[in-house]
Amino acid sequence: MSKNDALPFGPPAAARMCFLSGTLIATPAGEVLVERLRSGDMVVTPGGAVRRIVRVGEGRMKATRGRRSAATPVIVRRGALADHMPHRDLRVTKGHGFLIDGVLIPVAFLVNHRSILWDDHAQDVMIHHIALETHDLLMANGAPVESCRDDGDRWLFRHANGGRDLPPKGPYPPVLTGGPRVDAAWRRLLNRAGPRPGVPVTADPDLHLVVDGDRIDAHFRNQGAFVFRVPAPVGNIRIVSRSAVPAELGVARDPRLLGVALRGIVLRHGSRIRHIRLADPRLTQGFHDYEDTDRIRWTDGDAVLPPACLNELPEADEVVLTLGGSTRYVDAGALPPLTARGALSQDRAGALSHVA
């Protein structure tokens, strides 16, 4: 039998649930390389049921080294999920769901940068998908993963073998991308991977301002409030701190590059005060989205207060920042100079490309 579908170059929606070449799929005759499977072949589910393949597809995606994108694969290391599960490293596209605690979790939401990590060295990526009669589970390198989920995107393929006009079928089991169950699974797999070696961390954000190119430290601190004296008038103010990606340090599942969480920004001159709203749409460079539930706004470690905000009180000679939170950061001072520079550059480069 011949291949049914040829995926076009690039990462179409249907490539969200693909295996990379070299993946072993369980069949009644034993494990078979995914690239050798054809429509009509039989596969085995984790429960031992035998299911028929109704559609297979293959294609190529172009990934850029060191810059994460929809084409960047994810590597699930041997034993990442449980003993001998998978029994060898498994490479898949980021939307491929793994069966964990009775639900499917797309692998991108399980990345912990230890046992489940982005393949930042990938360039020319061959991908393969397997569709069964209904959405179900397969065994790939000994790990339970989903078959191709019908999201109504068969039209993306060059050669479809029927069924285009049928309505999309819902996933089985349910798919989760967040919430307590995903957080618990991520933490359990991280703990299973063990501590990240050789990277000391600190809770000190080293919060300061850079005003017209000069560093200014707080002259007063009290219960999360940092008071900075600045020369008036001020042309440019940046809120600068250490930054880190919590997911990469094993602190939390958050994949963003985080500096500090601000709860308040105030300009002050004597008795005159101007509050800069954290939800102000002018706060863009270096700011993450405003979080209404917690009433905070995270920086990425280098956030700019735009001139339009500063001009609301041009004679301001104090800036008061109130923190609503911080994270853990790489303590570069505890590392040898060359190691510190390397660790920081790798963490920051990976984090920025992932956020982008």
Short mmCIF file of C-alpha atoms in Angstrom, two decimals:
data_model
loop_
_atom_site.label_atom_id
_atom_site.label_comp_id
_atom_site.label_asym_id
_atom_site.label_seq_id
_atom_site.Cartn_x
_atom_site.Cartn_y
_atom_site.Cartn_z
CA MET A 1 0.00 0.00 0.00
CA SER A 2 1.12 3.56 -0.59
CA LYS A 3 1.15 6.59 1.60
CA ASN A 4 -2.21 8.37 1.59
CA ASP A 5 -1.27 11.93 2.43
CA ALA A 6 1.74 14.10 1.77
CA LEU A 7 2.08 16.99 4.15
CA PRO A 8 3.20 20.28 2.60
CA PHE A 9 6.34 21.99 3.84
CA GLY A 10 5.88 24.00 7.03
CA PRO A 11 3.92 23.26 10.21
CA PRO A 12 0.20 22.97 9.26
CA ALA A 13 -2.39 22.44 11.96
CA ALA A 14 -2.44 18.70 11.27
CA ALA A 15 1.28 18.52 12.12
CA ARG A 16 0.43 19.22 15.75
CA MET A 17 0.15 15.48 16.42
CA CYS A 18 3.00 13.88 14.51
CA PHE A 19 5.82 11.48 15.23
CA LEU A 20 9.32 12.02 13.94
CA SER A 21 11.10 9.40 11.84
CA GLY A 22 12.54 6.55 13.86
CA THR A 23 9.56 6.21 16.23
CA LEU A 24 8.56 2.61 16.95
CA ILE A 25 4.80 1.92 16.91
CA ALA A 26 3.35 -1.20 18.56
CA THR A 27 1.60 -3.58 16.15
CA PRO A 28 0.37 -7.19 16.51
CA ALA A 29 3.62 -8.30 14.85
CA GLY A 30 5.80 -6.22 17.17
CA GLU A 31 7.18 -2.68 16.98
CA VAL A 32 7.41 -1.13 13.51
CA LEU A 33 9.04 2.11 12.42
CA VAL A 34 6.37 4.75 11.87
CA GLU A 35 7.70 5.55 8.39
CA ARG A 36 7.01 1.94 7.30
CA LEU A 37 3.34 1.88 8.30
CA ARG A 38 0.62 2.08 5.66
CA SER A 39 -3.13 2.56 5.53
CA GLY A 40 -4.77 -0.77 6.38
CA ASP A 41 -2.00 -1.88 8.76
CA MET A 42 -2.98 -2.77 12.31
CA VAL A 43 -1.69 -1.23 15.53
CA VAL A 44 -2.09 -2.09 19.20
CA THR A 45 -3.53 0.26 21.83
CA PRO A 46 -2.22 0.43 25.42
CA GLY A 47 -5.16 -1.75 26.46
CA GLY A 48 -4.23 -4.44 23.96
CA ALA A 49 -6.97 -3.73 21.40
CA VAL A 50 -6.07 -4.01 17.73
CA ARG A 51 -7.05 -1.04 15.56
CA ARG A 52 -6.80 -0.42 11.82
CA ILE A 53 -4.97 2.55 10.33
CA VAL A 54 -7.24 4.48 7.95
CA ARG A 55 -4.84 7.24 7.03
CA VAL A 56 -1.14 7.94 7.27
CA GLY A 57 0.77 11.04 6.26
CA GLU A 58 4.32 12.25 6.06
CA GLY A 59 6.08 15.49 5.37
CA ARG A 60 8.90 17.80 6.27
CA MET A 61 9.13 20.86 8.49
CA LYS A 62 11.94 23.38 8.58
CA ALA A 63 13.13 24.39 12.06
CA THR A 64 15.71 27.04 12.90
CA ARG A 65 18.38 26.05 15.40
CA GLY A 66 18.15 27.98 18.66
CA ARG A 67 14.82 29.61 17.79
CA ARG A 68 11.75 27.71 18.93
CA SER A 69 8.71 27.69 16.69
CA ALA A 70 5.79 25.46 15.72
CA ALA A 71 8.33 23.30 13.87
CA THR A 72 10.58 22.66 16.89
CA PRO A 73 10.15 19.03 18.06
CA VAL A 74 10.03 17.89 21.66
CA ILE A 75 12.22 15.08 23.02
CA VAL A 76 10.78 12.80 25.70
CA ARG A 77 13.76 11.10 27.26
CA ARG A 78 13.92 7.40 28.00
CA GLY A 79 12.12 6.72 31.29
CA ALA A 80 10.72 10.27 31.53
CA LEU A 81 7.14 9.11 32.21
CA ALA A 82 7.82 5.91 34.19
CA ASP A 83 10.36 3.11 34.30
CA HIS A 84 11.13 2.17 30.67
CA MET A 85 8.43 4.57 29.45
CA PRO A 86 9.38 5.43 26.84
CA HIS A 87 11.93 2.67 26.45
CA ARG A 88 14.04 4.95 24.25
CA ASP A 89 14.02 8.67 23.50
CA LEU A 90 10.84 9.71 21.70
CA ARG A 91 10.61 12.75 19.41
CA VAL A 92 7.22 14.25 18.54
CA THR A 93 5.67 17.56 17.52
CA LYS A 94 4.68 19.84 20.37
CA GLY A 95 0.90 19.28 20.19
CA HIS A 96 1.07 15.49 20.51
CA GLY A 97 -0.89 14.35 23.55
CA PHE A 98 0.41 11.81 26.07
CA LEU A 99 -1.94 9.78 28.26
CA ILE A 100 -1.23 10.78 31.85
CA ASP A 101 -3.61 10.22 34.77
CA GLY A 102 -6.48 9.38 32.43
CA VAL A 103 -6.26 12.52 30.27
CA LEU A 104 -4.27 13.65 27.24
CA ILE A 105 -1.73 16.41 27.84
CA PRO A 106 0.00 17.92 24.79
CA VAL A 107 3.71 17.40 25.30
CA ALA A 108 4.52 21.13 25.05
CA PHE A 109 2.76 21.56 28.40
CA LEU A 110 4.97 18.90 30.00
CA VAL A 111 8.33 20.38 28.96
CA ASN A 112 10.59 20.61 32.02
CA HIS A 113 13.96 21.06 30.25
CA ARG A 114 15.36 17.97 31.95
CA SER A 115 13.56 14.80 30.91
CA ILE A 116 11.16 16.47 28.44
CA LEU A 117 12.82 19.19 26.41
CA TRP A 118 12.78 21.12 23.17
CA ASP A 119 15.02 19.81 20.40
CA ASP A 120 16.71 23.15 19.75
CA HIS A 121 19.20 21.54 17.34
CA ALA A 122 16.55 20.28 14.91
CA GLN A 123 16.59 21.69 11.38
CA ASP A 124 15.13 19.40 8.71
CA VAL A 125 12.34 17.49 10.47
CA MET A 126 10.51 14.53 8.89
CA ILE A 127 7.08 14.03 10.46
CA HIS A 128 4.49 11.25 10.27
CA HIS A 129 0.90 11.00 11.47
CA ILE A 130 -1.36 8.00 11.98
CA ALA A 131 -5.15 8.25 11.90
CA LEU A 132 -7.40 5.44 13.09
CA GLU A 133 -11.14 5.03 12.49
CA THR A 134 -11.73 7.06 15.64
CA HIS A 135 -9.39 9.04 17.88
CA ASP A 136 -7.59 6.54 20.10
CA LEU A 137 -4.27 5.67 21.70
CA LEU A 138 -1.10 4.15 20.30
CA MET A 139 2.08 2.87 21.89
CA ALA A 140 5.09 4.83 20.63
CA ASN A 141 8.48 3.68 21.95
CA GLY A 142 6.47 2.04 24.73
CA ALA A 143 4.60 5.22 25.77
CA PRO A 144 0.83 5.79 25.41
CA VAL A 145 0.18 8.64 22.99
CA GLU A 146 -2.74 9.75 20.88
CA SER A 147 -3.45 8.93 17.26
CA CYS A 148 -4.05 11.81 14.86
CA ARG A 149 -6.98 13.80 16.21
CA ASP A 150 -9.57 14.89 13.65
CA ASP A 151 -9.82 18.64 14.08
CA GLY A 152 -11.45 19.15 10.69
CA ASP A 153 -8.19 20.02 8.98
CA ARG A 154 -7.88 17.20 6.43
CA TRP A 155 -8.08 19.80 3.68
CA LEU A 156 -4.51 20.78 4.61
CA PHE A 157 -3.18 17.58 3.05
CA ARG A 158 -2.27 17.33 -0.61
CA HIS A 159 -3.92 13.95 -1.11
CA ALA A 160 -6.90 13.11 1.08
CA ASN A 161 -8.54 9.70 0.99
CA GLY A 162 -12.11 10.70 1.74
CA GLY A 163 -13.97 11.97 4.76
CA ARG A 164 -13.36 15.65 4.10
CA ASP A 165 -17.02 16.52 4.45
CA LEU A 166 -17.52 14.65 7.72
CA PRO A 167 -17.74 16.73 10.90
CA PRO A 168 -14.67 16.63 13.17
CA LYS A 169 -14.75 13.96 15.87
CA GLY A 170 -14.13 14.93 19.47
CA PRO A 171 -10.96 13.72 21.20
CA TYR A 172 -10.84 10.64 23.37
CA PRO A 173 -9.74 10.81 26.17
CA PRO A 174 -10.22 14.50 27.05
CA VAL A 175 -7.39 16.93 26.34
CA LEU A 176 -6.09 19.25 29.07
CA THR A 177 -3.58 22.07 28.62
CA GLY A 178 -3.71 23.63 32.08
CA GLY A 179 -5.14 23.47 35.56
CA PRO A 180 -4.33 21.48 38.71
CA ARG A 181 -4.08 18.10 36.96
CA VAL A 182 -1.60 19.35 34.39
CA ASP A 183 0.39 21.20 37.07
CA ALA A 184 0.51 18.05 39.21
CA ALA A 185 1.64 15.90 36.28
CA TRP A 186 4.33 18.41 35.32
CA ARG A 187 5.63 18.57 38.89
CA ARG A 188 5.66 14.77 39.25
CA LEU A 189 7.62 14.28 36.02
CA LEU A 190 10.02 17.06 37.01
CA ASN A 191 10.63 15.43 40.40
CA ARG A 192 11.20 12.13 38.64
CA ALA A 193 13.88 13.78 36.49
CA GLY A 194 15.82 14.89 39.57
CA PRO A 195 17.44 18.24 40.33
CA ARG A 196 19.02 20.36 37.67
CA PRO A 197 22.76 20.04 38.33
CA GLY A 198 25.20 22.88 38.67
CA VAL A 199 22.85 25.88 38.57
CA PRO A 200 22.61 27.78 41.88
CA VAL A 201 19.56 30.00 42.25
CA THR A 202 18.65 33.06 44.29
CA ALA A 203 15.41 34.74 45.36
CA ASP A 204 16.96 38.22 45.07
CA PRO A 205 15.59 39.97 41.95
CA ASP A 206 18.26 42.71 42.10
CA LEU A 207 15.55 45.25 41.27
CA HIS A 208 16.82 48.65 40.14
CA LEU A 209 16.13 51.40 37.64
CA VAL A 210 18.21 52.45 34.68
CA VAL A 211 17.60 56.17 34.19
CA ASP A 212 19.05 57.76 31.08
CA GLY A 213 21.64 55.00 31.03
CA ASP A 214 22.64 55.15 34.73
CA ARG A 215 21.83 52.49 37.34
CA ILE A 216 19.84 53.71 40.35
CA ASP A 217 19.20 51.50 43.38
CA ALA A 218 16.36 51.97 45.81
CA HIS A 219 17.19 54.31 48.69
CA PHE A 220 14.31 52.93 50.77
CA ARG A 221 12.53 49.56 50.97
CA ASN A 222 9.56 48.54 53.07
CA GLN A 223 7.25 45.52 52.73
CA GLY A 224 7.59 45.13 49.00
CA ALA A 225 7.79 48.85 48.21
CA PHE A 226 10.97 50.15 46.53
CA VAL A 227 11.52 53.93 46.48
CA PHE A 228 13.93 55.34 43.92
CA ARG A 229 15.19 58.93 43.70
CA VAL A 230 15.53 60.04 40.10
CA PRO A 231 16.79 63.28 38.53
CA ALA A 232 14.02 65.45 37.12
CA PRO A 233 13.11 65.75 34.36
CA VAL A 234 13.70 62.18 33.25
CA GLY A 235 14.02 61.19 29.63
CA ASN A 236 14.02 57.40 29.92
CA ILE A 237 13.32 54.94 32.76
CA ARG A 238 13.74 51.17 32.58
CA ILE A 239 12.68 48.76 35.34
CA VAL A 240 15.49 46.22 35.41
CA SER A 241 15.94 43.03 37.41
CA ARG A 242 17.22 39.51 37.16
CA SER A 243 15.06 37.32 34.95
CA ALA A 244 14.42 33.61 34.56
CA VAL A 245 12.07 31.08 33.02
CA PRO A 246 10.44 29.23 35.94
CA ALA A 247 9.84 26.10 33.86
CA GLU A 248 13.53 25.88 32.96
CA LEU A 249 14.61 26.16 36.59
CA GLY A 250 11.97 23.70 37.83
CA VAL A 251 10.23 26.38 39.89
CA ALA A 252 6.82 26.32 38.17
CA ARG A 253 5.28 25.35 34.82
CA ASP A 254 5.32 28.94 33.59
CA PRO A 255 7.31 29.12 30.30
CA ARG A 256 7.58 32.93 30.25
CA LEU A 257 10.74 34.92 30.85
CA LEU A 258 9.92 36.65 34.16
CA GLY A 259 11.52 39.54 35.98
CA VAL A 260 9.32 40.86 38.80
CA ALA A 261 5.56 41.08 39.33
CA LEU A 262 4.52 44.68 39.85
CA ARG A 263 1.50 45.62 41.95
CA GLY A 264 2.00 49.37 41.69
CA ILE A 265 3.94 52.07 39.81
CA VAL A 266 3.85 55.59 41.25
CA LEU A 267 5.52 58.84 40.21
CA ARG A 268 5.96 61.29 43.07
CA HIS A 269 7.07 64.88 43.59
CA GLY A 270 6.49 66.13 47.12
CA SER A 271 2.77 65.81 47.76
CA ARG A 272 1.95 65.32 44.09
CA ILE A 273 1.39 61.73 43.01
CA ARG A 274 0.58 60.02 39.73
CA HIS A 275 -0.37 56.34 39.61
CA ILE A 276 0.46 54.51 36.39
CA ARG A 277 -2.22 51.88 35.90
CA LEU A 278 -0.79 48.41 35.49
CA ALA A 279 -3.41 47.71 32.82
CA ASP A 280 -2.34 50.82 30.89
CA PRO A 281 -2.07 49.72 27.22
CA ARG A 282 0.99 51.96 26.83
CA LEU A 283 2.99 49.52 28.96
CA THR A 284 4.23 47.23 26.22
CA GLN A 285 8.01 46.94 25.97
CA GLY A 286 9.23 44.46 28.55
CA PHE A 287 5.80 43.87 30.11
CA HIS A 288 3.68 40.72 30.04
CA ASP A 289 -0.10 40.99 29.96
CA TYR A 290 -1.90 42.39 32.98
CA GLU A 291 -3.29 39.66 35.26
CA ASP A 292 -6.64 40.90 36.50
CA THR A 293 -7.20 38.08 39.00
CA ASP A 294 -4.04 38.83 40.98
CA ARG A 295 -3.86 42.49 39.94
CA ILE A 296 -0.22 42.23 38.96
CA ARG A 297 1.86 42.70 35.84
CA TRP A 298 5.08 40.81 35.26
CA THR A 299 8.08 42.32 33.56
CA ASP A 300 10.57 40.28 31.56
CA GLY A 301 13.47 41.80 33.48
CA ASP A 302 13.85 44.93 31.35
CA ALA A 303 10.65 46.97 31.09
CA VAL A 304 10.37 50.51 29.75
CA LEU A 305 8.20 53.23 31.27
CA PRO A 306 7.13 55.09 28.13
CA PRO A 307 7.62 58.88 27.91
CA ALA A 308 3.85 59.39 27.65
CA CYS A 309 3.49 58.00 31.18
CA LEU A 310 6.43 59.96 32.57
CA ASN A 311 5.06 63.20 31.09
CA GLU A 312 2.01 62.95 33.35
CA LEU A 313 4.29 64.24 36.13
CA PRO A 314 7.45 65.50 34.40
CA GLU A 315 8.84 67.02 37.62
CA ALA A 316 8.68 63.66 39.44
CA ASP A 317 11.84 63.03 41.45
CA GLU A 318 10.78 59.69 42.97
CA VAL A 319 9.53 56.42 41.52
CA VAL A 320 7.83 53.95 43.84
CA LEU A 321 7.51 50.33 42.72
CA THR A 322 5.42 47.89 44.74
CA LEU A 323 6.10 44.21 44.12
CA GLY A 324 3.41 41.58 44.02
CA GLY A 325 5.82 38.71 43.54
CA SER A 326 9.11 37.44 42.19
CA THR A 327 10.57 34.10 41.19
CA ARG A 328 13.87 32.24 41.47
CA TYR A 329 16.78 33.37 39.35
CA VAL A 330 20.13 31.96 38.26
CA ASP A 331 22.71 33.22 40.75
CA ALA A 332 25.49 34.14 38.34
CA GLY A 333 27.67 35.31 41.23
CA ALA A 334 27.86 31.74 42.57
CA LEU A 335 29.19 30.35 39.29
CA PRO A 336 32.68 30.60 37.78
CA PRO A 337 32.77 33.53 35.31
CA LEU A 338 32.78 31.47 32.09
CA THR A 339 30.10 29.10 33.39
CA ALA A 340 27.92 32.00 34.52
CA ARG A 341 28.06 33.71 31.15
CA GLY A 342 27.25 30.47 29.34
CA ALA A 343 24.36 29.51 31.61
CA LEU A 344 22.79 32.95 31.43
CA SER A 345 23.11 33.29 27.67
CA GLN A 346 21.62 29.85 27.03
CA ASP A 347 18.70 30.35 29.44
CA ARG A 348 17.89 33.82 28.12
CA ALA A 349 18.19 32.83 24.44
CA GLY A 350 15.97 29.81 24.87
CA ALA A 351 13.42 31.69 26.92
CA LEU A 352 13.16 34.64 24.55
CA SER A 353 12.70 32.44 21.48
CA HIS A 354 10.07 30.37 23.29
CA VAL A 355 8.11 33.45 24.30
CA ALA A 356 8.36 34.79 20.78
#
